[in-house]
Amino acid sequence: MKIFITSCIPEIGISLLQKKYNVKVYNKPGPISRKQLIKEVKHCDGIISLLTDKIDKEVIDSMPNCKVIANYAVGFNNIDVNYAKSKGIIVTNTPDVLTDSTADLAIALALACARRFVEGEQMMRKNKFKGWHPKLLLGMELNNKFFGILGAGRIGSATAIRAASFGCKILYYSNKRNEGLERKTGAKKVMLNTLLKISDIVSIHLPLNIKTNQLLSKDKLELLKPSSILINTARGEIVDEKHLIKMLRSRKIFAAGFDVFDNEPNVNPALLNLKNAVLLPHVGSATNDARNAMSLLTAKNIDAVLSGKTPITPV
Ligand code: GLV
Ligand code: GLV
């Protein structure tokens, strides 16, 4: 049976698959073109895709033998899952194994914003540090602040637990109550508007779907306090980015930390000039720990489906 992997993921998963299957890896730099993808998947029984590969109806129709699409990501908004299911194809993702890495990054961004890391770093490199000053780069301490998470799933909860250890009071917005999180952190479930009005730090941990697309619209963003910080390690499309940029520019919020953007990898040039924005190139799961585990999990999911067993993490 044939498997196509759209990029060179860590070796551990590839070598597991090579023991049983005919594996082809696309190993040129950068994402595979759509044309090449459609050509490569033709005779495949399974594929491992990246979040940058748009697996829509056309791509799915071009792989009549495919039984499993294993996405090398926890998010799966790049795949038309319903259409895949209608064709009998199982879609899997990589939850759990990247939770801690992503939560670490959300906290890193929160601290970078609160303590103005990038401004300080750039000051040093430009040789502009002229000595200790009582008012140099004043920021915000985390202790006793309201930390609001949007989405209290795996990554949201792991982020909240970290924030609680810094002394933050946790608020969360979620469809479902998360009693485990409430027990561990004293978190309180609140309405979205309440969370946005009260929180000192807001961190987004929702999947992107029709309900969450542009959830933080202009009106919602306007509820944020001028002293607040917004962190997004989920998907750029959840936020009205253009309006957020306006608010950052006019200091209607203190700062924002972005690991994800609308229309990646293109970044709105206006963001590049904002001192109160911290920008990262979508690296939430970018640790050797998470990426090796993601590689192994995608491989095990593929193997399970192709050997007639239940996959570990179907979506
Ligand atoms: C990264 O954004 C992922 O969904 O895994
Ligand atoms: C700061 O460096 C201090 O000593 O307070």
Short mmCIF file of C-alpha atoms and ligand atoms in Angstrom, two decimals:
data_model
loop_
_atom_site.label_atom_id
_atom_site.label_comp_id
_atom_site.label_asym_id
_atom_site.label_seq_id
_atom_site.Cartn_x
_atom_site.Cartn_y
_atom_site.Cartn_z
CA MET A 1 0.00 0.00 0.00
CA LYS A 2 1.13 3.51 -0.81
CA ILE A 3 1.48 6.45 1.51
CA PHE A 4 2.31 10.02 0.57
CA ILE A 5 3.69 12.50 3.12
CA THR A 6 3.48 16.13 1.98
CA SER A 7 6.60 17.27 3.86
CA CYS A 8 9.63 15.86 5.66
CA ILE A 9 8.22 15.34 9.13
CA PRO A 10 10.55 13.85 11.79
CA GLU A 11 12.02 10.49 10.82
CA ILE A 12 10.46 8.49 13.65
CA GLY A 13 7.01 8.25 12.03
CA ILE A 14 8.35 7.79 8.52
CA SER A 15 10.55 4.85 9.49
CA LEU A 16 7.67 3.19 11.32
CA LEU A 17 5.59 3.35 8.15
CA GLN A 18 8.45 2.24 5.89
CA LYS A 19 8.49 -1.16 7.63
CA LYS A 20 5.11 -2.00 6.10
CA TYR A 21 4.31 0.45 3.34
CA ASN A 22 5.60 2.09 0.22
CA VAL A 23 6.22 5.61 1.51
CA LYS A 24 6.95 8.70 -0.58
CA VAL A 25 7.95 11.95 1.10
CA TYR A 26 7.84 15.34 -0.58
CA ASN A 27 11.08 16.82 0.68
CA LYS A 28 11.53 20.07 -1.19
CA PRO A 29 11.57 23.20 0.96
CA GLY A 30 8.27 25.01 1.41
CA PRO A 31 4.73 23.69 1.01
CA ILE A 32 3.86 21.42 -1.90
CA SER A 33 2.00 23.08 -4.76
CA ARG A 34 -1.61 22.17 -5.30
CA LYS A 35 -0.87 20.77 -8.74
CA GLN A 36 1.89 18.51 -7.41
CA LEU A 37 -0.27 17.42 -4.46
CA ILE A 38 -3.09 16.34 -6.76
CA LYS A 39 -0.62 14.40 -8.90
CA GLU A 40 1.11 12.68 -5.97
CA VAL A 41 -2.00 11.51 -4.10
CA LYS A 42 -3.60 9.74 -7.10
CA HIS A 43 -2.72 6.17 -6.18
CA CYS A 44 -2.30 6.57 -2.44
CA ASP A 45 -4.00 4.54 0.26
CA GLY A 46 -3.19 7.10 2.91
CA ILE A 47 -1.65 10.54 3.21
CA ILE A 48 -0.06 12.65 5.91
CA SER A 49 -0.97 16.30 5.34
CA LEU A 50 0.17 19.59 6.87
CA LEU A 51 -2.09 22.42 8.00
CA THR A 52 -0.82 24.35 4.96
CA ASP A 53 -2.24 21.73 2.55
CA LYS A 54 -5.78 22.54 1.54
CA ILE A 55 -7.50 19.18 1.27
CA ASP A 56 -10.78 20.17 -0.38
CA LYS A 57 -13.26 18.33 -2.64
CA GLU A 58 -10.99 18.52 -5.67
CA VAL A 59 -8.03 17.00 -3.86
CA ILE A 60 -10.21 14.34 -2.21
CA ASP A 61 -11.74 13.44 -5.58
CA SER A 62 -8.28 12.93 -6.99
CA MET A 63 -7.45 10.13 -4.50
CA PRO A 64 -9.96 7.36 -5.11
CA ASN A 65 -7.93 4.75 -3.17
CA CYS A 66 -7.39 6.85 -0.07
CA LYS A 67 -8.70 5.50 3.22
CA VAL A 68 -7.04 7.86 5.68
CA ILE A 69 -5.90 11.47 5.85
CA ALA A 70 -3.68 11.94 8.90
CA ASN A 71 -3.26 15.66 9.51
CA TYR A 72 0.05 16.59 11.12
CA ALA A 73 -1.67 19.18 13.35
CA VAL A 74 -4.35 19.37 15.99
CA GLY A 75 -6.38 21.84 13.91
CA PHE A 76 -8.07 20.39 10.82
CA ASN A 77 -9.76 23.41 9.26
CA ASN A 78 -7.58 22.79 6.17
CA ILE A 79 -9.55 19.61 5.40
CA ASP A 80 -13.12 19.24 4.14
CA VAL A 81 -13.83 16.61 6.79
CA ASN A 82 -17.48 16.09 5.89
CA TYR A 83 -16.65 15.47 2.26
CA ALA A 84 -13.85 13.09 3.21
CA LYS A 85 -16.25 11.19 5.46
CA SER A 86 -18.82 10.99 2.66
CA LYS A 87 -16.13 9.25 0.58
CA GLY A 88 -15.40 6.81 3.40
CA ILE A 89 -12.08 8.44 4.26
CA ILE A 90 -11.09 8.68 7.93
CA VAL A 91 -9.46 11.93 9.05
CA THR A 92 -7.17 12.02 12.09
CA ASN A 93 -5.32 14.83 13.88
CA THR A 94 -2.62 15.14 16.58
CA PRO A 95 -4.22 16.28 19.85
CA ASP A 96 -2.59 15.91 23.30
CA VAL A 97 1.01 15.52 22.12
CA LEU A 98 1.37 19.24 21.31
CA THR A 99 -0.70 20.58 24.21
CA ASP A 100 2.20 21.43 26.54
CA SER A 101 4.35 22.97 23.81
CA THR A 102 1.52 25.21 22.65
CA ALA A 103 0.51 26.21 26.17
CA ASP A 104 4.16 27.06 26.89
CA LEU A 105 4.18 29.32 23.85
CA ALA A 106 0.94 31.07 24.84
CA ILE A 107 2.47 31.91 28.21
CA ALA A 108 5.73 32.96 26.57
CA LEU A 109 3.77 35.39 24.38
CA ALA A 110 1.79 36.65 27.36
CA LEU A 111 5.00 37.36 29.26
CA ALA A 112 6.69 38.84 26.19
CA CYS A 113 3.77 41.26 25.82
CA ALA A 114 3.43 42.02 29.51
CA ARG A 115 7.15 42.69 29.98
CA ARG A 116 7.80 44.25 26.56
CA PHE A 117 10.48 41.71 25.60
CA VAL A 118 10.75 42.67 21.98
CA GLU A 119 11.08 46.38 22.63
CA GLY A 120 13.79 45.68 25.20
CA GLU A 121 15.59 43.23 22.95
CA GLN A 122 15.58 45.64 20.03
CA MET A 123 16.80 48.45 22.26
CA MET A 124 19.81 46.32 23.27
CA ARG A 125 20.68 45.31 19.70
CA LYS A 126 20.44 48.90 18.52
CA ASN A 127 22.78 49.88 21.33
CA LYS A 128 20.16 52.20 22.84
CA PHE A 129 20.37 51.08 26.48
CA LYS A 130 21.63 54.16 28.31
CA GLY A 131 21.30 52.86 31.87
CA TRP A 132 18.71 51.83 34.42
CA HIS A 133 15.75 54.22 34.59
CA PRO A 134 12.68 54.20 36.88
CA LYS A 135 10.36 54.41 33.90
CA LEU A 136 12.13 52.25 31.37
CA LEU A 137 9.80 49.76 29.63
CA LEU A 138 7.16 49.56 32.32
CA GLY A 139 4.86 46.61 31.85
CA MET A 140 2.42 44.46 33.75
CA GLU A 141 2.88 41.82 36.44
CA LEU A 142 0.81 38.63 36.10
CA ASN A 143 0.06 38.06 39.79
CA ASN A 144 -3.59 38.79 40.66
CA LYS A 145 -4.59 39.58 37.08
CA PHE A 146 -7.61 38.11 35.33
CA PHE A 147 -6.49 35.62 32.69
CA GLY A 148 -9.34 34.77 30.32
CA ILE A 149 -9.19 31.75 28.06
CA LEU A 150 -11.43 31.34 25.04
CA GLY A 151 -11.95 27.61 24.76
CA ALA A 152 -11.29 25.40 27.76
CA GLY A 153 -10.16 22.30 25.90
CA ARG A 154 -6.77 20.66 26.14
CA ILE A 155 -4.56 23.62 25.21
CA GLY A 156 -6.75 26.23 26.89
CA SER A 157 -6.73 24.26 30.13
CA ALA A 158 -2.98 23.67 30.04
CA THR A 159 -2.46 27.40 29.50
CA ALA A 160 -4.83 28.25 32.35
CA ILE A 161 -2.96 25.93 34.73
CA ARG A 162 0.30 27.70 33.86
CA ALA A 163 -1.31 31.12 34.26
CA ALA A 164 -2.76 30.11 37.64
CA SER A 165 0.74 29.22 38.81
CA PHE A 166 1.71 32.85 38.09
CA GLY A 167 -1.07 33.96 40.43
CA CYS A 168 -3.67 34.77 37.77
CA LYS A 169 -7.39 34.46 38.38
CA ILE A 170 -8.80 32.30 35.61
CA LEU A 171 -11.94 33.02 33.62
CA TYR A 172 -13.09 30.83 30.76
CA TYR A 173 -15.53 30.93 27.90
CA SER A 174 -16.62 27.56 26.62
CA ASN A 175 -19.71 25.64 25.45
CA LYS A 176 -19.21 23.11 28.19
CA ARG A 177 -18.37 23.47 31.84
CA ASN A 178 -14.90 22.18 32.68
CA GLU A 179 -15.13 21.04 36.28
CA GLY A 180 -11.62 19.60 36.28
CA LEU A 181 -10.19 22.99 35.37
CA GLU A 182 -12.37 24.71 37.97
CA ARG A 183 -11.07 22.33 40.64
CA LYS A 184 -7.44 22.74 39.63
CA THR A 185 -7.37 26.52 39.18
CA GLY A 186 -10.54 27.98 40.68
CA ALA A 187 -11.51 29.00 37.14
CA LYS A 188 -14.92 30.58 36.58
CA LYS A 189 -17.04 30.05 33.47
CA VAL A 190 -18.36 33.36 32.15
CA MET A 191 -20.08 34.80 29.08
CA LEU A 192 -17.84 35.94 26.25
CA ASN A 193 -18.62 39.63 26.75
CA THR A 194 -17.89 39.41 30.47
CA LEU A 195 -14.58 37.69 29.84
CA LEU A 196 -13.51 40.34 27.34
CA LYS A 197 -14.52 43.21 29.62
CA ILE A 198 -12.81 41.90 32.76
CA SER A 199 -9.70 40.07 31.59
CA ASP A 200 -6.23 41.59 31.74
CA ILE A 201 -4.97 38.88 29.43
CA VAL A 202 -7.14 37.05 26.88
CA SER A 203 -5.75 33.92 25.25
CA ILE A 204 -7.47 32.17 22.33
CA HIS A 205 -7.65 28.37 22.31
CA LEU A 206 -10.58 27.59 20.02
CA PRO A 207 -10.64 25.51 16.85
CA LEU A 208 -11.41 27.44 13.66
CA ASN A 209 -14.85 26.58 12.27
CA ILE A 210 -17.95 28.43 11.05
CA LYS A 211 -18.90 29.32 14.62
CA THR A 212 -15.52 30.74 15.61
CA ASN A 213 -14.57 32.44 12.34
CA GLN A 214 -14.29 36.17 13.21
CA LEU A 215 -15.70 35.47 16.69
CA LEU A 216 -13.60 38.36 17.99
CA SER A 217 -15.27 40.88 15.68
CA LYS A 218 -14.77 44.63 15.89
CA ASP A 219 -17.59 44.93 18.47
CA LYS A 220 -16.16 42.18 20.65
CA LEU A 221 -12.61 43.53 20.47
CA GLU A 222 -13.88 46.94 21.54
CA LEU A 223 -14.90 45.38 24.87
CA LEU A 224 -11.26 44.80 25.82
CA LYS A 225 -9.67 47.06 28.42
CA PRO A 226 -7.00 49.54 27.27
CA SER A 227 -4.59 47.81 29.65
CA SER A 228 -5.29 44.33 28.27
CA ILE A 229 -3.21 41.86 26.28
CA LEU A 230 -4.56 39.53 23.59
CA ILE A 231 -2.77 36.29 22.71
CA ASN A 232 -3.58 34.11 19.72
CA THR A 233 -1.96 30.70 19.30
CA ALA A 234 -5.05 29.17 17.64
CA ARG A 235 -5.99 30.49 14.18
CA GLY A 236 -5.75 34.02 12.79
CA GLU A 237 -9.22 33.95 11.25
CA ILE A 238 -10.83 33.88 14.72
CA VAL A 239 -9.97 37.58 15.15
CA ASP A 240 -10.80 40.66 13.09
CA GLU A 241 -7.11 41.31 12.57
CA LYS A 242 -7.54 44.62 10.76
CA HIS A 243 -9.49 46.06 13.64
CA LEU A 244 -7.06 44.65 16.19
CA ILE A 245 -4.24 46.45 14.37
CA LYS A 246 -6.18 49.72 14.64
CA MET A 247 -6.65 49.19 18.36
CA LEU A 248 -2.96 48.40 18.89
CA ARG A 249 -1.97 51.47 16.93
CA SER A 250 -4.27 53.78 18.92
CA ARG A 251 -3.35 52.03 22.21
CA LYS A 252 -6.89 50.85 22.82
CA ILE A 253 -5.23 47.70 24.08
CA PHE A 254 -1.81 47.37 25.64
CA ALA A 255 -0.33 44.66 23.44
CA ALA A 256 -1.01 41.54 21.41
CA GLY A 257 0.96 38.35 20.85
CA PHE A 258 0.45 36.56 17.56
CA ASP A 259 1.58 33.07 16.64
CA VAL A 260 -1.05 32.85 13.91
CA PHE A 261 -2.32 35.27 11.28
CA ASP A 262 -5.12 35.85 8.88
CA ASN A 263 -4.06 34.58 5.45
CA GLU A 264 -0.77 32.94 6.49
CA PRO A 265 2.04 33.08 5.53
CA ASN A 266 1.25 36.62 4.36
CA VAL A 267 1.45 39.01 7.27
CA ASN A 268 -0.33 42.35 7.21
CA PRO A 269 2.57 44.84 6.81
CA ALA A 270 0.91 47.20 9.31
CA LEU A 271 1.73 44.68 12.04
CA LEU A 272 5.46 44.97 11.37
CA ASN A 273 5.59 48.56 12.56
CA LEU A 274 3.72 48.05 15.82
CA LYS A 275 5.92 48.08 18.90
CA ASN A 276 3.18 46.54 21.02
CA ALA A 277 2.76 43.46 18.83
CA VAL A 278 4.86 40.34 19.32
CA LEU A 279 4.97 38.25 16.16
CA LEU A 280 5.94 34.59 15.83
CA PRO A 281 5.86 32.38 12.70
CA HIS A 282 3.24 29.78 13.77
CA VAL A 283 5.53 27.79 16.05
CA GLY A 284 3.14 26.67 18.80
CA SER A 285 4.01 22.99 18.43
CA ALA A 286 7.59 23.62 17.30
CA THR A 287 9.52 21.62 19.88
CA ASN A 288 11.40 18.40 19.20
CA ASP A 289 9.25 16.80 21.89
CA ALA A 290 5.93 17.68 20.25
CA ARG A 291 6.99 17.22 16.65
CA ASN A 292 8.46 13.75 17.23
CA ALA A 293 5.31 12.71 19.05
CA MET A 294 3.16 14.17 16.26
CA SER A 295 5.15 12.21 13.69
CA LEU A 296 4.68 8.96 15.59
CA LEU A 297 0.97 9.61 16.18
CA THR A 298 0.21 10.37 12.51
CA ALA A 299 2.07 7.20 11.51
CA LYS A 300 0.19 5.09 14.05
CA ASN A 301 -3.12 6.56 12.89
CA ILE A 302 -2.34 5.69 9.27
CA ASP A 303 -1.23 2.18 10.18
CA ALA A 304 -4.31 1.57 12.34
CA VAL A 305 -6.72 2.51 9.54
CA LEU A 306 -4.82 0.59 6.86
CA SER A 307 -4.72 -2.53 9.04
CA GLY A 308 -8.44 -2.36 9.70
CA LYS A 309 -8.16 -1.13 13.29
CA THR A 310 -9.59 1.94 15.00
CA PRO A 311 -7.34 4.99 14.69
CA ILE A 312 -6.07 6.55 17.92
CA THR A 313 -7.22 10.11 17.30
CA PRO A 314 -9.94 10.38 14.64
CA VAL A 315 -11.61 13.78 14.30
C1 GLV B 1 -1.09 23.99 14.66
O1 GLV B 1 -1.53 25.08 14.43
C2 GLV B 1 -1.91 22.83 14.79
O2 GLV B 1 -3.12 22.91 14.54
O3 GLV B 1 -1.38 21.78 15.14
C1 GLV B 2 16.80 46.12 40.25
O1 GLV B 2 17.73 45.70 39.56
C2 GLV B 2 16.83 46.28 41.67
O2 GLV B 2 17.87 45.99 42.29
O3 GLV B 2 15.78 46.66 42.20
#
